[in-house]
PDB file of N, CA and C in Angstrom:
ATOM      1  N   UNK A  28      16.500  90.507  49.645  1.00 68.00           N
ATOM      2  CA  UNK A  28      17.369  91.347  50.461  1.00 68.00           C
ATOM      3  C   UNK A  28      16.691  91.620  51.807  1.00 68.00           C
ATOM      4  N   UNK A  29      17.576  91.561  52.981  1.00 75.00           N
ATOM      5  CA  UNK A  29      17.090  91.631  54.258  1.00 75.00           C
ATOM      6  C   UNK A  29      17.289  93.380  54.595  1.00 75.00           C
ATOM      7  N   UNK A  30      15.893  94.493  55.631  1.00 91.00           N
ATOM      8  CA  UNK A  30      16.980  94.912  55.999  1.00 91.00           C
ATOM      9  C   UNK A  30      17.202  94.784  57.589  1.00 91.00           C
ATOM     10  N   UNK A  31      17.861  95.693  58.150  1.00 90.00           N
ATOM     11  CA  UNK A  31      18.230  95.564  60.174  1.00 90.00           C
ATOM     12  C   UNK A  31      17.173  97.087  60.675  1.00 90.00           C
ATOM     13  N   UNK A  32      16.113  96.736  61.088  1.00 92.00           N
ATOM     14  CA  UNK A  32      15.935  97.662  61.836  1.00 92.00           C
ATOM     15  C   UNK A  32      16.087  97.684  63.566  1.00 92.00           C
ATOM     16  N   UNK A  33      16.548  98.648  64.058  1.00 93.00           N
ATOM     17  CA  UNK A  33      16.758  98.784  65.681  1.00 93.00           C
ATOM     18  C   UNK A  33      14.893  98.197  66.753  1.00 93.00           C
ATOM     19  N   UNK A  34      15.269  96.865  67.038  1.00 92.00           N
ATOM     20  CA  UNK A  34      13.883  96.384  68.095  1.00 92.00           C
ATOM     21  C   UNK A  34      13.805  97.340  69.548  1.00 92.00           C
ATOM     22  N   UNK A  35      15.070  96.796  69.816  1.00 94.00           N
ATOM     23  CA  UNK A  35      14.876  97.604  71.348  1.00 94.00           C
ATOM     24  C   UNK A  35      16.544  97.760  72.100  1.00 94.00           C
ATOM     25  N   UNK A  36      16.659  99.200  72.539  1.00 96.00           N
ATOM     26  CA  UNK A  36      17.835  99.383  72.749  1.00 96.00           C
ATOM     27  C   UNK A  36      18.342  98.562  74.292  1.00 96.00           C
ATOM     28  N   UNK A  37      19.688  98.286  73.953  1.00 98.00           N
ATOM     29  CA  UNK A  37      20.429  97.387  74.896  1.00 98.00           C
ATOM     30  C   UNK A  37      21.325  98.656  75.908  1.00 98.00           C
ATOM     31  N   UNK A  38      21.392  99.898  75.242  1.00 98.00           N
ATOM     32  CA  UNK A  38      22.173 100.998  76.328  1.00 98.00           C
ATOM     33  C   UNK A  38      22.026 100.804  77.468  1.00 98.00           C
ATOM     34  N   UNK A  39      21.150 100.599  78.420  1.00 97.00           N
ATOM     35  CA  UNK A  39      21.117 100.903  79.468  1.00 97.00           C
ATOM     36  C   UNK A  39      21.830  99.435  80.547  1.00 97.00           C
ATOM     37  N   UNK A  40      21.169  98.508  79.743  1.00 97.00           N
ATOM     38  CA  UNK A  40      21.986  96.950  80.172  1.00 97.00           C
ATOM     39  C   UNK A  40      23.971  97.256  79.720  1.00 97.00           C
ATOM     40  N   UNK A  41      23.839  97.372  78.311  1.00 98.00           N
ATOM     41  CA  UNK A  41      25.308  97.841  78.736  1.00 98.00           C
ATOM     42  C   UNK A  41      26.592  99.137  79.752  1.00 98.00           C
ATOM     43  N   UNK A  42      25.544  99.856  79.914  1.00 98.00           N
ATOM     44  CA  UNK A  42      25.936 101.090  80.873  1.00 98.00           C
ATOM     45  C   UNK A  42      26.604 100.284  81.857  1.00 98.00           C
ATOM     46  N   UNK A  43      25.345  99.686  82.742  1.00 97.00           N
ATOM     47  CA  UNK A  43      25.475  98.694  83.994  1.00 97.00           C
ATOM     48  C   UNK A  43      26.378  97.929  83.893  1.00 97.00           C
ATOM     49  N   UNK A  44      26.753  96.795  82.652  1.00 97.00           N
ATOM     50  CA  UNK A  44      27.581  96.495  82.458  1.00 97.00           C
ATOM     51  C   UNK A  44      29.133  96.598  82.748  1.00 97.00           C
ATOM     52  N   UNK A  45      29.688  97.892  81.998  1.00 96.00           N
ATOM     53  CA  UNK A  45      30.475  98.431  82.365  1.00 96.00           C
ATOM     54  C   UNK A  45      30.598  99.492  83.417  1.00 96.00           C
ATOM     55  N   UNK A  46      29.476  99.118  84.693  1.00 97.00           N
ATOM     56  CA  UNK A  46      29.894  99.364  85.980  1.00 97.00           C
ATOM     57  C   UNK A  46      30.296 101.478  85.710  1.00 97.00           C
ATOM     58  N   UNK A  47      29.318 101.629  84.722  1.00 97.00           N
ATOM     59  CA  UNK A  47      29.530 103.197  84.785  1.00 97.00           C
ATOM     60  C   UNK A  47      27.990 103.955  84.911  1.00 97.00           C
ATOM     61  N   UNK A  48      28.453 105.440  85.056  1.00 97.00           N
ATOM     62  CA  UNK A  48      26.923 106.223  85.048  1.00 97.00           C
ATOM     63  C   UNK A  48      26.692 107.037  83.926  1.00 97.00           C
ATOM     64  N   UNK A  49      25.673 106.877  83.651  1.00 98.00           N
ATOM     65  CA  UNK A  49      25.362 107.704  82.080  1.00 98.00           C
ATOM     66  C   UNK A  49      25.323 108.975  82.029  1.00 98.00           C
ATOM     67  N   UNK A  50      26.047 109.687  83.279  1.00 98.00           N
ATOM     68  CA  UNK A  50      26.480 111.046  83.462  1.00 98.00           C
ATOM     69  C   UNK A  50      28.023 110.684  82.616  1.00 98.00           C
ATOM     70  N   UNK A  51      28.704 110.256  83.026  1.00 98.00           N
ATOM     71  CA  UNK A  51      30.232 109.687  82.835  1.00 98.00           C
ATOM     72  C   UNK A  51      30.232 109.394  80.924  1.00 98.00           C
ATOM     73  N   UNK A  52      28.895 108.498  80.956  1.00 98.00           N
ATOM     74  CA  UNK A  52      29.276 108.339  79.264  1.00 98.00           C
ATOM     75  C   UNK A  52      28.905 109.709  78.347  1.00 98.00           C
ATOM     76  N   UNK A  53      28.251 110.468  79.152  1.00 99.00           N
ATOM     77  CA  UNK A  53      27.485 111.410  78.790  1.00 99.00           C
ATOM     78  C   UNK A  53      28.825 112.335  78.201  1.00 99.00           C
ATOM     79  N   UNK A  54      29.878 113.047  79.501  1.00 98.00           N
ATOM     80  CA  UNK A  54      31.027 113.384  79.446  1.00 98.00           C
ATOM     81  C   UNK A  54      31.852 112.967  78.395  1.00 98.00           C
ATOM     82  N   UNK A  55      32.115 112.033  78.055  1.00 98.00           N
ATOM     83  CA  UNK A  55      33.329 111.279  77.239  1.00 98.00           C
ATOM     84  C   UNK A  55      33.114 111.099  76.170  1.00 98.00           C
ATOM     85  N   UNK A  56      31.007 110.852  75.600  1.00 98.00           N
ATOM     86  CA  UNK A  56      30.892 110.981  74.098  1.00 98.00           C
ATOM     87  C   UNK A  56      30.430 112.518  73.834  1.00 98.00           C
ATOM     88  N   UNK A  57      30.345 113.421  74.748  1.00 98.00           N
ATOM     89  CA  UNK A  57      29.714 114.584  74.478  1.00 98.00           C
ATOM     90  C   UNK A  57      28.129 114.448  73.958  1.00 98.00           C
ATOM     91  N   UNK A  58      27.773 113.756  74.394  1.00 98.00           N
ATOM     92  CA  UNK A  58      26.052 113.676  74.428  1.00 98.00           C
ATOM     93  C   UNK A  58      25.527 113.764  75.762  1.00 98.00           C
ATOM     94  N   UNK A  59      24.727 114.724  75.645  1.00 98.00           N
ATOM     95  CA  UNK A  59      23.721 115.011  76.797  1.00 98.00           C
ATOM     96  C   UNK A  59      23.082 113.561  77.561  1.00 98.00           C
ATOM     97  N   UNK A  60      23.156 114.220  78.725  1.00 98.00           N
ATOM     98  CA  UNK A  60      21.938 112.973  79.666  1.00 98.00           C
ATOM     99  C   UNK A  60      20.622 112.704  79.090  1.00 98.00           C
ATOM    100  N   UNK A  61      19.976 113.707  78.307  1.00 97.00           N
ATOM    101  CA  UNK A  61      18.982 114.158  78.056  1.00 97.00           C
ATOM    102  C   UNK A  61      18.779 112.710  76.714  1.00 97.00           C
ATOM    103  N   UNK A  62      20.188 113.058  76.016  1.00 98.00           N
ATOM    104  CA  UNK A  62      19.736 112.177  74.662  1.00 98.00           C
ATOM    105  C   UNK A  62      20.236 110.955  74.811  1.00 98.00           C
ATOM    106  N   UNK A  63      20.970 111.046  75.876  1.00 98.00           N
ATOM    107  CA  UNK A  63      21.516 109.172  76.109  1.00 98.00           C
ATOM    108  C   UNK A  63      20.557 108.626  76.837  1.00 98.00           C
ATOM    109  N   UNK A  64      19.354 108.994  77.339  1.00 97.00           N
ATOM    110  CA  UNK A  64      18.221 108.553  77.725  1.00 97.00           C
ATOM    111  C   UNK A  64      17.253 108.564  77.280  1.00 97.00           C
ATOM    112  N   UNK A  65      16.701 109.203  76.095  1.00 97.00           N
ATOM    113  CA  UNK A  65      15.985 109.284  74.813  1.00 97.00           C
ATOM    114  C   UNK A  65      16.635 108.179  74.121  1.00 97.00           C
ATOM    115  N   UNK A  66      18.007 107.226  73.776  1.00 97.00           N
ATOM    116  CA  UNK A  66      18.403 106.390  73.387  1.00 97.00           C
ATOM    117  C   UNK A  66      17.910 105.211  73.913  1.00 97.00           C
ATOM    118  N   UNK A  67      17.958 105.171  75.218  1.00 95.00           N
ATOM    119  CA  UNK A  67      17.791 103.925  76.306  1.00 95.00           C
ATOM    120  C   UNK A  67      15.961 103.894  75.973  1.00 95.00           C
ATOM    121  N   UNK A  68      15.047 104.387  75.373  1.00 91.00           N
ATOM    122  CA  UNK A  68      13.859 104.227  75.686  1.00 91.00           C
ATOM    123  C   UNK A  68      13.393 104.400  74.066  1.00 91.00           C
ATOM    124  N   UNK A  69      13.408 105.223  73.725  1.00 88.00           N
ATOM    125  CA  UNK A  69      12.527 105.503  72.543  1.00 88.00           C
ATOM    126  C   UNK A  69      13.210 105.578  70.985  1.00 88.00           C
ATOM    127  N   UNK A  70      14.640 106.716  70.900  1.00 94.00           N
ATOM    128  CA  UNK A  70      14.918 107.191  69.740  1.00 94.00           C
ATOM    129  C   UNK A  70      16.197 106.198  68.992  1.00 94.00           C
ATOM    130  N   UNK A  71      16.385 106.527  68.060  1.00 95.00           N
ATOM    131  CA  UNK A  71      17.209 105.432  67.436  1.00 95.00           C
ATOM    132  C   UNK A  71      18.536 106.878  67.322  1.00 95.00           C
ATOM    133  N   UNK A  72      19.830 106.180  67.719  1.00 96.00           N
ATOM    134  CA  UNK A  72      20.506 107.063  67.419  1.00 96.00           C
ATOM    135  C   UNK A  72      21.548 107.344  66.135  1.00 96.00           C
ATOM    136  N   UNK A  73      22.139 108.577  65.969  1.00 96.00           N
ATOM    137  CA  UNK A  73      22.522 108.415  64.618  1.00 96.00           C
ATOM    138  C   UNK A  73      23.954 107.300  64.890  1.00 96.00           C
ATOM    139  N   UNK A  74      24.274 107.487  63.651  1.00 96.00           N
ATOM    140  CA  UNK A  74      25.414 106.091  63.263  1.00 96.00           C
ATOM    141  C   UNK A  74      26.886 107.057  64.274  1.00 96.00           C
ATOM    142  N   UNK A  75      26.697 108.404  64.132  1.00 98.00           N
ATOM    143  CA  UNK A  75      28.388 109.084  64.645  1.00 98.00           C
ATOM    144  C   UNK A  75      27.868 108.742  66.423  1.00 98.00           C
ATOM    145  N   UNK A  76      26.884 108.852  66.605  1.00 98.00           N
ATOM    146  CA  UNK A  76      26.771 108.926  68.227  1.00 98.00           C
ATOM    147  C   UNK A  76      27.144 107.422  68.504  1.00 98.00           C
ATOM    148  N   UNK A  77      26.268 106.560  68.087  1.00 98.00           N
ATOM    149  CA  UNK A  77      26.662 105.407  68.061  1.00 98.00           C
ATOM    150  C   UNK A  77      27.612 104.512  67.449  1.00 98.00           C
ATOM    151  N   UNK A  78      28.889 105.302  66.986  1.00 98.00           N
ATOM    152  CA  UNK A  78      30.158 104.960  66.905  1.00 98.00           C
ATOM    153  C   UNK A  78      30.715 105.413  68.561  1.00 98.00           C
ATOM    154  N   UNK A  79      30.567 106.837  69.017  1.00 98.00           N
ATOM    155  CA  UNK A  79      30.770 107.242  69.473  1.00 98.00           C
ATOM    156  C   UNK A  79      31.010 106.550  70.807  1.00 98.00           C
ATOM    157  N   UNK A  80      29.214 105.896  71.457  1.00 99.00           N
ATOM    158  CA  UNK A  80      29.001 104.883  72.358  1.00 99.00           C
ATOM    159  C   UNK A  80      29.881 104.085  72.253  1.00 99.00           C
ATOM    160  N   UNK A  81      29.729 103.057  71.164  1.00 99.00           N
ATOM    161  CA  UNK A  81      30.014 102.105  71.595  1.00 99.00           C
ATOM    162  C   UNK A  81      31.308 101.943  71.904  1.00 99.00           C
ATOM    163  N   UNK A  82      32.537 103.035  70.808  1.00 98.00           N
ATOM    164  CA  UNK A  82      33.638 102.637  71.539  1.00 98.00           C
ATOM    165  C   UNK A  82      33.883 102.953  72.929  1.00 98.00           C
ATOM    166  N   UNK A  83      32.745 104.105  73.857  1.00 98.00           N
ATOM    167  CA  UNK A  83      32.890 104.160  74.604  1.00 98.00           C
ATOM    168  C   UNK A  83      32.672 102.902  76.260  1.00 98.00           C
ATOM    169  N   UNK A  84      32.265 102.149  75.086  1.00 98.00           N
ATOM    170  CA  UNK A  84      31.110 100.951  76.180  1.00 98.00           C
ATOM    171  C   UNK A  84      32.163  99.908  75.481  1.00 98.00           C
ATOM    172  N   UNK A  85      33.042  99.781  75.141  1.00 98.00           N
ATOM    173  CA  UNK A  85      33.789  98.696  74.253  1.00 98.00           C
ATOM    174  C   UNK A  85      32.755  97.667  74.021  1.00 98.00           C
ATOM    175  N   UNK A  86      32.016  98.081  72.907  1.00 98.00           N
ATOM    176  CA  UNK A  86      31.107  96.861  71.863  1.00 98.00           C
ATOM    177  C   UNK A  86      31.148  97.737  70.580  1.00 98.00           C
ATOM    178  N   UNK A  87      30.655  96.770  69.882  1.00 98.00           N
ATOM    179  CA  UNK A  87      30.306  97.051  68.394  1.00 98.00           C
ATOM    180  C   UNK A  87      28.854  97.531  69.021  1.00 98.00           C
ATOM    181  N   UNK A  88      28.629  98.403  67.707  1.00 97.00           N
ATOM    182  CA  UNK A  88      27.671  99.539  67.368  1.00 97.00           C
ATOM    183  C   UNK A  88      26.335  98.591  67.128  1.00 97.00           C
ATOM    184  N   UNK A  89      26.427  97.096  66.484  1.00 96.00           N
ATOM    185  CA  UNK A  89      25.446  96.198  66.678  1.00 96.00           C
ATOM    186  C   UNK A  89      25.220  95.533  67.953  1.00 96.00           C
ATOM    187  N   UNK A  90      26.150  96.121  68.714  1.00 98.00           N
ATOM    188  CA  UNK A  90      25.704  95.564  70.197  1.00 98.00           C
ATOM    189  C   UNK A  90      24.225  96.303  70.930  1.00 98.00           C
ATOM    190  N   UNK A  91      24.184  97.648  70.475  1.00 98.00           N
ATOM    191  CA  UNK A  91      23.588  98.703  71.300  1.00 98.00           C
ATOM    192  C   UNK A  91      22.136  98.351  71.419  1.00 98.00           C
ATOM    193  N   UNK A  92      21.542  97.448  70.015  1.00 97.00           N
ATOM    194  CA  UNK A  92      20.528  97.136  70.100  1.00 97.00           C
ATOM    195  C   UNK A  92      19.917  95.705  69.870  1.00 97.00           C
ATOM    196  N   UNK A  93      19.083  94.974  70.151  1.00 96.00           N
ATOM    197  CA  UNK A  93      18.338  93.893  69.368  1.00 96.00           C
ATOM    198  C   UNK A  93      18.120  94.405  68.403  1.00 96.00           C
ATOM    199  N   UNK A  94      18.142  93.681  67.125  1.00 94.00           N
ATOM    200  CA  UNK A  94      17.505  94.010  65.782  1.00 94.00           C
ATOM    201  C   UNK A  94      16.957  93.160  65.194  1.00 94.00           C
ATOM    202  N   UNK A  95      15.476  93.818  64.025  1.00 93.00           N
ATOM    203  CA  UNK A  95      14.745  92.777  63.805  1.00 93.00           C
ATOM    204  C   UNK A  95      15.063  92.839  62.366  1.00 93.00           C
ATOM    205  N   UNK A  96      14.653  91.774  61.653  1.00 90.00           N
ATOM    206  CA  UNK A  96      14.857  91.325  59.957  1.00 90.00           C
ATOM    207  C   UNK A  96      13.856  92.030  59.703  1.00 90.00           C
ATOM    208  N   UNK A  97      13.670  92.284  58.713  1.00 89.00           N
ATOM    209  CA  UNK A  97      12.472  93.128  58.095  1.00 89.00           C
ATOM    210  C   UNK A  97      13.035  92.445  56.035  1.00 89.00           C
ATOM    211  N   UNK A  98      12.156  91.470  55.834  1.00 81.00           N
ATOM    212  CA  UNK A  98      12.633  91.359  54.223  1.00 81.00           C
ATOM    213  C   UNK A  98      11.488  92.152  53.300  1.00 81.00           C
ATOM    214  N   UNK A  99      12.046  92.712  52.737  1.00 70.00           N
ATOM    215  CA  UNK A  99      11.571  93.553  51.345  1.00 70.00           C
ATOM    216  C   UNK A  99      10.821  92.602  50.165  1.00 70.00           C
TER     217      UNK A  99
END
């Protein structure tokens, strides 16, 4: 059995992407600047925020990050 852990977050490439500011996504998922930039660098976010994102960024929730295999 494989599992997915989060390598390195893609937020900030997709922000740019969709040509927005992470004040704006900040607004629309109700997450702080504070933690949508703690996302972009270090913390892994939970599964509701990152439902949250991504429909806000139109991707899947496996978009947000590279992920690595890790087998058990």
């Amino acid at each position: 059995m494989s599992n997915y852990k989060p390598k390195k977050s893609n937020l900030k490439s997709l922000i740019a992407k969709k040509k927005m500011k992470i004040e704006a996504l900040s607004k629309s998922t109700n997450i702080s600047v504070d933690q949508l930039n703690d996302y972009q660098s270090k913390k892994v976010m939970s599964l509701s925020n990152a439902m949250a994102i991504a429909k806000e960024l139109d991707c899947q929730v496996e978009d947000l990050y590279d992920w690595k295999v890790v087998k058990e």
